[in-house]
Structure formats: structure tokens, C-alpha cells
PDB file of C-alpha atoms and ligand atoms in Angstrom:
ATOM      1  CA  MET A1497      -1.620  70.021 -99.189  1.00  0.00           C
ATOM      2  CA  LYS A1498      -0.260  67.223 -97.023  1.00  0.00           C
ATOM      3  CA  LYS A1499      -1.941  65.724 -93.977  1.00  0.00           C
ATOM      4  CA  TYR A1500       0.013  64.294 -91.066  1.00  0.00           C
ATOM      5  CA  GLY A1501      -2.840  62.639 -89.172  1.00  0.00           C
ATOM      6  CA  LYS A1502      -5.330  65.430 -88.560  1.00  0.00           C
ATOM      7  CA  TYR A1503      -2.674  68.091 -88.996  1.00  0.00           C
ATOM      8  CA  ALA A1504      -2.435  69.680 -92.452  1.00  0.00           C
ATOM      9  CA  VAL A1505       0.495  71.599 -93.952  1.00  0.00           C
ATOM     10  CA  LEU A1506       0.964  73.337 -97.309  1.00  0.00           C
ATOM     11  CA  GLU A1507      -2.618  74.508 -97.690  1.00  0.00           C
ATOM     12  CA  ASN A1508      -2.855  77.113-100.463  1.00  0.00           C
ATOM     13  CA  VAL A1509       0.705  76.642-101.674  1.00  0.00           C
ATOM     14  CA  SER A1510       1.414  77.228-105.318  1.00  0.00           C
ATOM     15  CA  LEU A1511       4.694  77.782-107.108  1.00  0.00           C
ATOM     16  CA  SER A1512       6.284  77.275-110.485  1.00  0.00           C
ATOM     17  CA  LEU A1513       9.947  76.741-111.271  1.00  0.00           C
ATOM     18  CA  ASN A1514      11.181  77.816-114.676  1.00  0.00           C
ATOM     19  CA  PRO A1515      13.950  75.965-116.558  1.00  0.00           C
ATOM     20  CA  GLY A1516      17.357  76.870-115.167  1.00  0.00           C
ATOM     21  CA  GLU A1517      15.872  78.953-112.375  1.00  0.00           C
ATOM     22  CA  GLY A1518      17.021  78.933-108.749  1.00  0.00           C
ATOM     23  CA  ILE A1519      14.614  79.538-105.875  1.00  0.00           C
ATOM     24  CA  ALA A1520      15.579  80.060-102.232  1.00  0.00           C
ATOM     25  CA  LEU A1521      12.834  78.744 -99.970  1.00  0.00           C
ATOM     26  CA  LEU A1522      12.746  80.339 -96.534  1.00  0.00           C
ATOM     27  CA  GLY A1523      10.466  79.853 -93.554  1.00  0.00           C
ATOM     28  CA  GLU A1524      10.395  78.991 -89.873  1.00  0.00           C
ATOM     29  CA  ASN A1525      10.926  75.471 -88.555  1.00  0.00           C
ATOM     30  CA  GLY A1526       7.768  73.480 -89.141  1.00  0.00           C
ATOM     31  CA  SER A1527       6.466  75.717 -91.944  1.00  0.00           C
ATOM     32  CA  GLY A1528       6.507  72.797 -94.392  1.00  0.00           C
ATOM     33  CA  LYS A1529       9.697  73.350 -96.413  1.00  0.00           C
ATOM     34  CA  SER A1530      10.908  69.759 -96.145  1.00  0.00           C
ATOM     35  CA  THR A1531       7.424  68.411 -96.850  1.00  0.00           C
ATOM     36  CA  LEU A1532       7.218  70.554 -99.983  1.00  0.00           C
ATOM     37  CA  LEU A1533      10.603  69.361-101.290  1.00  0.00           C
ATOM     38  CA  LYS A1534       9.641  65.726-100.618  1.00  0.00           C
ATOM     39  CA  ILE A1535       6.398  66.177-102.563  1.00  0.00           C
ATOM     40  CA  LEU A1536       8.210  67.885-105.445  1.00  0.00           C
ATOM     41  CA  SER A1537      10.760  65.045-105.498  1.00  0.00           C
ATOM     42  CA  GLY A1538       8.097  62.330-105.639  1.00  0.00           C
ATOM     43  CA  ILE A1539       9.039  60.962-102.180  1.00  0.00           C
ATOM     44  CA  LEU A1540       5.670  61.904-100.630  1.00  0.00           C
ATOM     45  CA  ALA A1541       2.304  62.087-102.383  1.00  0.00           C
ATOM     46  CA  PRO A1542       0.194  65.186-101.680  1.00  0.00           C
ATOM     47  CA  ASP A1543      -3.300  64.667-100.180  1.00  0.00           C
ATOM     48  CA  ALA A1544      -4.671  67.469-102.334  1.00  0.00           C
ATOM     49  CA  GLY A1545      -3.246  69.415-105.237  1.00  0.00           C
ATOM     50  CA  GLU A1546      -0.813  68.190-107.846  1.00  0.00           C
ATOM     51  CA  VAL A1547       2.756  68.433-109.050  1.00  0.00           C
ATOM     52  CA  ARG A1548       3.611  68.743-112.749  1.00  0.00           C
ATOM     53  CA  ILE A1549       7.194  68.373-113.908  1.00  0.00           C
ATOM     54  CA  ASP A1550       7.711  68.535-117.667  1.00  0.00           C
ATOM     55  CA  GLY A1551       4.120  67.288-117.980  1.00  0.00           C
ATOM     56  CA  LEU A1552       4.720  64.378-115.574  1.00  0.00           C
ATOM     57  CA  SER A1553       3.534  63.822-112.001  1.00  0.00           C
ATOM     58  CA  GLY A1554       6.060  64.100-109.153  1.00  0.00           C
ATOM     59  CA  LYS A1555       6.271  60.319-108.888  1.00  0.00           C
ATOM     60  CA  GLN A1556       6.771  59.810-112.650  1.00  0.00           C
ATOM     61  CA  ALA A1557       9.401  62.535-112.788  1.00  0.00           C
ATOM     62  CA  LYS A1558      11.399  61.153-109.831  1.00  0.00           C
ATOM     63  CA  GLU A1559      14.353  60.221-112.067  1.00  0.00           C
ATOM     64  CA  LYS A1560      14.748  63.797-113.247  1.00  0.00           C
ATOM     65  CA  ILE A1561      15.253  65.103-109.737  1.00  0.00           C
ATOM     66  CA  ALA A1562      18.288  65.132-107.492  1.00  0.00           C
ATOM     67  CA  TYR A1563      16.817  65.218-103.979  1.00  0.00           C
ATOM     68  CA  VAL A1564      19.193  66.160-101.171  1.00  0.00           C
ATOM     69  CA  PRO A1565      17.453  65.244 -97.907  1.00  0.00           C
ATOM     70  CA  GLN A1566      17.759  67.295 -94.731  1.00  0.00           C
ATOM     71  CA  ASP A1567      18.531  64.086 -92.825  1.00  0.00           C
ATOM     72  CA  ILE A1568      21.814  62.438 -93.799  1.00  0.00           C
ATOM     73  CA  VAL A1569      21.092  59.245 -95.744  1.00  0.00           C
ATOM     74  CA  LEU A1570      24.367  57.422 -96.216  1.00  0.00           C
ATOM     75  CA  PHE A1571      25.696  53.915 -95.657  1.00  0.00           C
ATOM     76  CA  GLU A1572      27.555  54.472 -92.369  1.00  0.00           C
ATOM     77  CA  GLU A1573      29.965  51.553 -92.732  1.00  0.00           C
ATOM     78  CA  LEU A1574      31.025  52.349 -96.278  1.00  0.00           C
ATOM     79  CA  THR A1575      33.628  54.935 -97.279  1.00  0.00           C
ATOM     80  CA  VAL A1576      32.802  58.206 -99.010  1.00  0.00           C
ATOM     81  CA  THR A1577      33.812  56.852-102.422  1.00  0.00           C
ATOM     82  CA  GLU A1578      31.923  53.594-101.851  1.00  0.00           C
ATOM     83  CA  ASN A1579      28.829  55.610-100.931  1.00  0.00           C
ATOM     84  CA  LEU A1580      29.033  57.566-104.164  1.00  0.00           C
ATOM     85  CA  TYR A1581      29.343  54.348-106.202  1.00  0.00           C
ATOM     86  CA  ALA A1582      26.496  52.753-104.268  1.00  0.00           C
ATOM     87  CA  TRP A1583      24.222  55.741-104.901  1.00  0.00           C
ATOM     88  CA  SER A1584      25.196  55.924-108.555  1.00  0.00           C
ATOM     89  CA  SER A1585      24.352  52.279-109.158  1.00  0.00           C
ATOM     90  CA  LEU A1586      21.037  52.754-107.314  1.00  0.00           C
ATOM     91  CA  ARG A1587      20.306  55.599-109.694  1.00  0.00           C
ATOM     92  CA  GLY A1588      21.528  53.798-112.817  1.00  0.00           C
ATOM     93  CA  ARG A1589      24.491  56.057-113.434  1.00  0.00           C
ATOM     94  CA  GLU A1590      27.631  53.933-113.153  1.00  0.00           C
ATOM     95  CA  ASN A1591      30.093  56.712-113.491  1.00  0.00           C
ATOM     96  CA  THR A1592      33.465  56.842-111.765  1.00  0.00           C
ATOM     97  CA  ASP A1593      34.321  60.136-113.508  1.00  0.00           C
ATOM     98  CA  ARG A1594      31.315  61.718-111.856  1.00  0.00           C
ATOM     99  CA  ALA A1595      32.416  60.501-108.409  1.00  0.00           C
ATOM    100  CA  GLU A1596      35.936  61.886-108.970  1.00  0.00           C
ATOM    101  CA  TYR A1597      34.496  65.184-110.164  1.00  0.00           C
ATOM    102  CA  LEU A1598      32.277  65.575-107.079  1.00  0.00           C
ATOM    103  CA  ILE A1599      35.074  64.552-104.676  1.00  0.00           C
ATOM    104  CA  SER A1600      37.270  67.215-106.221  1.00  0.00           C
ATOM    105  CA  GLU A1601      34.599  69.953-106.462  1.00  0.00           C
ATOM    106  CA  LEU A1602      33.514  69.460-102.848  1.00  0.00           C
ATOM    107  CA  GLN A1603      37.135  69.146-101.666  1.00  0.00           C
ATOM    108  CA  MET A1604      36.643  65.704-100.158  1.00  0.00           C
ATOM    109  CA  GLU A1605      39.990  64.188-101.246  1.00  0.00           C
ATOM    110  CA  SER A1606      41.421  64.164 -97.717  1.00  0.00           C
ATOM    111  CA  PHE A1607      38.563  62.058 -96.317  1.00  0.00           C
ATOM    112  CA  CYS A1608      37.192  60.175 -99.318  1.00  0.00           C
ATOM    113  CA  LYS A1609      38.667  56.845 -98.116  1.00  0.00           C
ATOM    114  CA  LYS A1610      37.156  57.174 -94.641  1.00  0.00           C
ATOM    115  CA  ARG A1611      33.968  55.498 -93.472  1.00  0.00           C
ATOM    116  CA  ILE A1612      30.965  57.767 -93.011  1.00  0.00           C
ATOM    117  CA  ASP A1613      30.741  56.993 -89.284  1.00  0.00           C
ATOM    118  CA  ARG A1614      34.279  58.457 -88.871  1.00  0.00           C
ATOM    119  CA  LEU A1615      33.430  61.849 -90.421  1.00  0.00           C
ATOM    120  CA  SER A1616      32.514  65.211 -88.912  1.00  0.00           C
ATOM    121  CA  GLY A1617      29.025  66.670 -89.375  1.00  0.00           C
ATOM    122  CA  GLY A1618      30.127  69.102 -92.061  1.00  0.00           C
ATOM    123  CA  GLN A1619      32.005  66.376 -93.957  1.00  0.00           C
ATOM    124  CA  ARG A1620      28.938  64.130 -93.859  1.00  0.00           C
ATOM    125  CA  ARG A1621      26.821  66.992 -95.194  1.00  0.00           C
ATOM    126  CA  ARG A1622      29.109  67.310 -98.233  1.00  0.00           C
ATOM    127  CA  VAL A1623      28.918  63.573 -98.939  1.00  0.00           C
ATOM    128  CA  ASN A1624      25.125  63.688 -98.567  1.00  0.00           C
ATOM    129  CA  LEU A1625      25.039  66.340-101.275  1.00  0.00           C
ATOM    130  CA  ALA A1626      27.448  64.502-103.580  1.00  0.00           C
ATOM    131  CA  ALA A1627      25.481  61.234-103.239  1.00  0.00           C
ATOM    132  CA  ALA A1628      22.317  62.922-104.522  1.00  0.00           C
ATOM    133  CA  LEU A1629      24.202  64.378-107.480  1.00  0.00           C
ATOM    134  CA  MET A1630      25.307  60.964-108.798  1.00  0.00           C
ATOM    135  CA  GLY A1631      22.103  60.600-110.851  1.00  0.00           C
ATOM    136  CA  ASN A1632      21.017  62.052-114.197  1.00  0.00           C
ATOM    137  CA  TYR A1633      18.804  64.948-113.314  1.00  0.00           C
ATOM    138  CA  SER A1634      17.545  68.283-114.589  1.00  0.00           C
ATOM    139  CA  TYR A1635      16.193  69.557-111.267  1.00  0.00           C
ATOM    140  CA  MET A1636      17.685  69.754-107.802  1.00  0.00           C
ATOM    141  CA  MET A1637      15.732  69.894-104.540  1.00  0.00           C
ATOM    142  CA  LEU A1638      18.160  70.743-101.755  1.00  0.00           C
ATOM    143  CA  ASP A1639      16.968  70.599 -98.150  1.00  0.00           C
ATOM    144  CA  GLU A1640      19.377  72.571 -95.948  1.00  0.00           C
ATOM    145  CA  PRO A1641      22.503  71.389 -97.781  1.00  0.00           C
ATOM    146  CA  LEU A1642      24.624  73.982 -95.967  1.00  0.00           C
ATOM    147  CA  ALA A1643      23.755  72.888 -92.404  1.00  0.00           C
ATOM    148  CA  GLY A1644      26.913  72.471 -90.346  1.00  0.00           C
ATOM    149  CA  ILE A1645      29.252  73.208 -93.248  1.00  0.00           C
ATOM    150  CA  ASP A1646      32.407  75.273 -92.645  1.00  0.00           C
ATOM    151  CA  GLU A1647      33.595  78.308 -94.601  1.00  0.00           C
ATOM    152  CA  GLN A1648      35.667  76.284 -97.089  1.00  0.00           C
ATOM    153  CA  GLY A1649      32.735  73.911 -97.627  1.00  0.00           C
ATOM    154  CA  LEU A1650      30.328  76.791 -98.213  1.00  0.00           C
ATOM    155  CA  LYS A1651      32.571  78.149-100.934  1.00  0.00           C
ATOM    156  CA  CYS A1652      32.773  74.886-102.824  1.00  0.00           C
ATOM    157  CA  VAL A1653      29.047  74.157-102.482  1.00  0.00           C
ATOM    158  CA  ALA A1654      28.294  77.670-103.756  1.00  0.00           C
ATOM    159  CA  LYS A1655      30.572  77.129-106.752  1.00  0.00           C
ATOM    160  CA  LEU A1656      29.025  73.743-107.511  1.00  0.00           C
ATOM    161  CA  LEU A1657      25.503  75.193-107.422  1.00  0.00           C
ATOM    162  CA  LYS A1658      26.570  78.069-109.647  1.00  0.00           C
ATOM    163  CA  ASP A1659      28.073  75.632-112.193  1.00  0.00           C
ATOM    164  CA  GLU A1660      24.916  73.492-112.111  1.00  0.00           C
ATOM    165  CA  LYS A1661      22.777  76.556-112.756  1.00  0.00           C
ATOM    166  CA  GLU A1662      24.951  77.561-115.674  1.00  0.00           C
ATOM    167  CA  LYS A1663      24.455  74.079-117.138  1.00  0.00           C
ATOM    168  CA  GLY A1664      20.701  74.713-116.963  1.00  0.00           C
ATOM    169  CA  THR A1665      19.744  72.771-113.827  1.00  0.00           C
ATOM    170  CA  ALA A1666      16.771  74.340-112.035  1.00  0.00           C
ATOM    171  CA  MET A1667      16.837  74.199-108.240  1.00  0.00           C
ATOM    172  CA  ILE A1668      14.966  74.893-105.045  1.00  0.00           C
ATOM    173  CA  ILE A1669      17.029  75.199-101.895  1.00  0.00           C
ATOM    174  CA  THR A1670      16.049  75.698 -98.264  1.00  0.00           C
ATOM    175  CA  GLU A1671      18.372  77.319 -95.780  1.00  0.00           C
ATOM    176  CA  HIS A1672      18.173  79.308 -92.557  1.00  0.00           C
ATOM    177  CA  ASN A1673      20.794  81.851 -93.444  1.00  0.00           C
ATOM    178  CA  PRO A1674      19.547  83.669 -96.544  1.00  0.00           C
ATOM    179  CA  THR A1675      22.629  85.869 -96.902  1.00  0.00           C
ATOM    180  CA  ILE A1676      24.662  82.922 -98.192  1.00  0.00           C
ATOM    181  CA  LEU A1677      22.016  81.938-100.695  1.00  0.00           C
ATOM    182  CA  LEU A1678      20.644  85.164-102.049  1.00  0.00           C
ATOM    183  CA  PRO A1679      23.484  85.918-104.476  1.00  0.00           C
ATOM    184  CA  LEU A1680      23.151  82.421-105.976  1.00  0.00           C
ATOM    185  CA  MET A1681      19.409  82.319-106.555  1.00  0.00           C
ATOM    186  CA  ASP A1682      17.029  84.194-108.849  1.00  0.00           C
ATOM    187  CA  ARG A1683      14.052  84.392-106.493  1.00  0.00           C
ATOM    188  CA  THR A1684      13.272  84.053-102.812  1.00  0.00           C
ATOM    189  CA  LEU A1685       9.998  82.606-101.525  1.00  0.00           C
ATOM    190  CA  ARG A1686       9.048  82.691 -97.872  1.00  0.00           C
ATOM    191  CA  PHE A1687       6.348  80.813 -95.990  1.00  0.00           C
ATOM    192  CA  ASP A1688       4.063  83.308 -94.338  1.00  0.00           C
ATOM    193  CA  GLY A1689       0.925  82.031 -92.585  1.00  0.00           C
ATOM    194  CA  GLY A1690       1.076  78.811 -94.629  1.00  0.00           C
ATOM    195  CA  CYS A1691       1.292  80.647 -97.997  1.00  0.00           C
ATOM    196  CA  LEU A1692       4.336  81.338-100.110  1.00  0.00           C
ATOM    197  CA  VAL A1693       5.059  85.018-100.693  1.00  0.00           C
TER     198      VAL A1693
HETATM  199  N1  ADP B1134       6.313  62.347 -90.669  1.00  0.00           N
HETATM  200  C1  ADP B1134       5.634  63.279 -90.011  1.00  0.00           C
HETATM  201  N2  ADP B1134       4.640  62.955 -89.150  1.00  0.00           N
HETATM  202  C2  ADP B1134       3.945  63.895 -88.490  1.00  0.00           C
HETATM  203  N3  ADP B1134       4.140  65.218 -88.619  1.00  0.00           N
HETATM  204  C3  ADP B1134       5.112  65.618 -89.450  1.00  0.00           C
HETATM  205  C4  ADP B1134       5.908  64.679 -90.188  1.00  0.00           C
HETATM  206  N4  ADP B1134       6.788  65.368 -90.954  1.00  0.00           N
HETATM  207  C5  ADP B1134       6.556  66.678 -90.696  1.00  0.00           C
HETATM  208  N5  ADP B1134       5.555  66.821 -89.810  1.00  0.00           N
HETATM  209  C6  ADP B1134       5.015  68.106 -89.314  1.00  0.00           C
HETATM  210  O1  ADP B1134       4.687  68.905 -90.421  1.00  0.00           O
HETATM  211  C7  ADP B1134       5.113  70.251 -90.218  1.00  0.00           C
HETATM  212  C8  ADP B1134       6.052  70.670 -91.336  1.00  0.00           C
HETATM  213  O2  ADP B1134       7.274  69.957 -91.224  1.00  0.00           O
HETATM  214  P1  ADP B1134       8.486  70.164 -92.234  1.00  0.00           P
HETATM  215  O3  ADP B1134       7.984  70.015 -93.608  1.00  0.00           O
HETATM  216  O4  ADP B1134       9.569  69.262 -91.792  1.00  0.00           O
HETATM  217  O5  ADP B1134       8.861  71.690 -91.959  1.00  0.00           O
HETATM  218  P2  ADP B1134      10.236  72.488 -92.162  1.00  0.00           P
HETATM  219  O6  ADP B1134      11.096  71.694 -93.069  1.00  0.00           O
HETATM  220  O7  ADP B1134       9.826  73.811 -92.735  1.00  0.00           O
HETATM  221  O8  ADP B1134      10.834  72.658 -90.796  1.00  0.00           O
HETATM  222  C9  ADP B1134       5.732  70.305 -88.831  1.00  0.00           C
HETATM  223  O9  ADP B1134       4.778  70.793 -87.931  1.00  0.00           O
HETATM  224  C10 ADP B1134       6.074  68.875 -88.528  1.00  0.00           C
HETATM  225  O10 ADP B1134       5.988  68.615 -87.167  1.00  0.00           O
HETATM  226 MG1   MG B1135      12.972  70.983 -92.917  1.00  0.00          MG
END
């Protein structure tokens, strides 16, 4: 459970994620999806209840999680490539091969030398995803990573997620359009009256 002032969300929410599993998390705006992913990623602390990740609390396990925020968090005046390097050094993974791999997988070659503030919404969304994947992680928490992405982008994100799953990364992903996600994930959970069903 999380309290925003007097207002509480995520009462009676319980879920478990198995190794290598993919869960699609659906629910109306305001149902608490983003709050749940922030708690699972160790960004927010719950006011009641607890998170256990490989025996650790959400905060302790932060390093193991690639968190892709719903809001774009990038350095606007840096280029795409510079953003990836900046995020990798923040996460302790100085790896140029990884940046090249993500630029290629997400088909960002044509705009990787541009500054973030010169990109389209869908291009920014791809960089936002790549930046989160510069760390060393075994879990991914993806908050609407497909928002505003075009057809070509959807295909490469889908392939990337499929490859990650095959490597054993477990993930929870929120999205409004379940038809894109369902084939990729093992289970679907939906918020209904504050509970997950
Ligand atoms: N920082 C905040 N301060 C106050 N209320 C918030 C804050 N973040 C989220 N909320 C409220 O909590 C509820 C759940 O929000 P959120 O987790 O973003 O839902 P979702 O991602 O499913 O749209 C909403 O009613 C929202 O207004
Ligand atoms: Mg949200």
C-alpha cells in the first residue's frame, strides 16, 4: 500500500514474479500501475506491505532492476549516445559494446548523434528504454515503454523483450494496448477495484 497524503493506492495488492517470467500489467489510468513499478524498483517505499526480491528488500535489490519510467528521464542537451554512456556510468557499467548493441537493436543509428531535445516523441521513448538497459540487471520494470512508438519501433522493442526473456530476464510491463503485449508475456494481471486479478 502507498499513501499519497490521505489517499491510498495498492491496498490488498499481492503478486509474485517467477524467474524468467513476463507479466503484462493492465488497468485504468490512476489504478496504481506506475506506483507499483516504482515500489518494485526501489524508487518509492511502500507505507504498508513489503517487497522481496531474491531475499532482498526493494531498496537493497535496486541494482538488479532495470526500471524504465513512464516519464522520459534523459539529459536533454546530450546526444543519444552520450545519454547511454552517462546512464551506464551512473549504473557502474562502462560498456560501449552495450550502447552499440542497443542502438542497433532499437534501430537508433539514424538519430544516435542527435541531442534529445531534437528528437520526436517515439524516438525519445526508444532512448528512454535503452538508457535503463545499460545496467546489470536480472529484472525489468517497464512503465508504458511503447507509448508513442511507431510500427517499426514496436517491432524492435518486441524483439528486444523477447531476447531478454530468452536470456532469463523476468519482467513486468504496463501498456494500454494489450494486443501488442499478450503474445510476448506469460501472464496478464489487471487492476480491478484496487486488487490484481
Ligand atoms: N506523487 C503523487 N502525489 C499524489 N498523488 C499521486 C502521486 N503519484 C500518483 N498519485 C495518485 O495515485 C494514483 C495512482 O497513480 P499511478 O500509480 O500513476 O497510476 P497509473 O500508472 O495506473 O495511471 C492516482 O490517483 C494518482 O493521481
Ligand atoms: Mg502510469
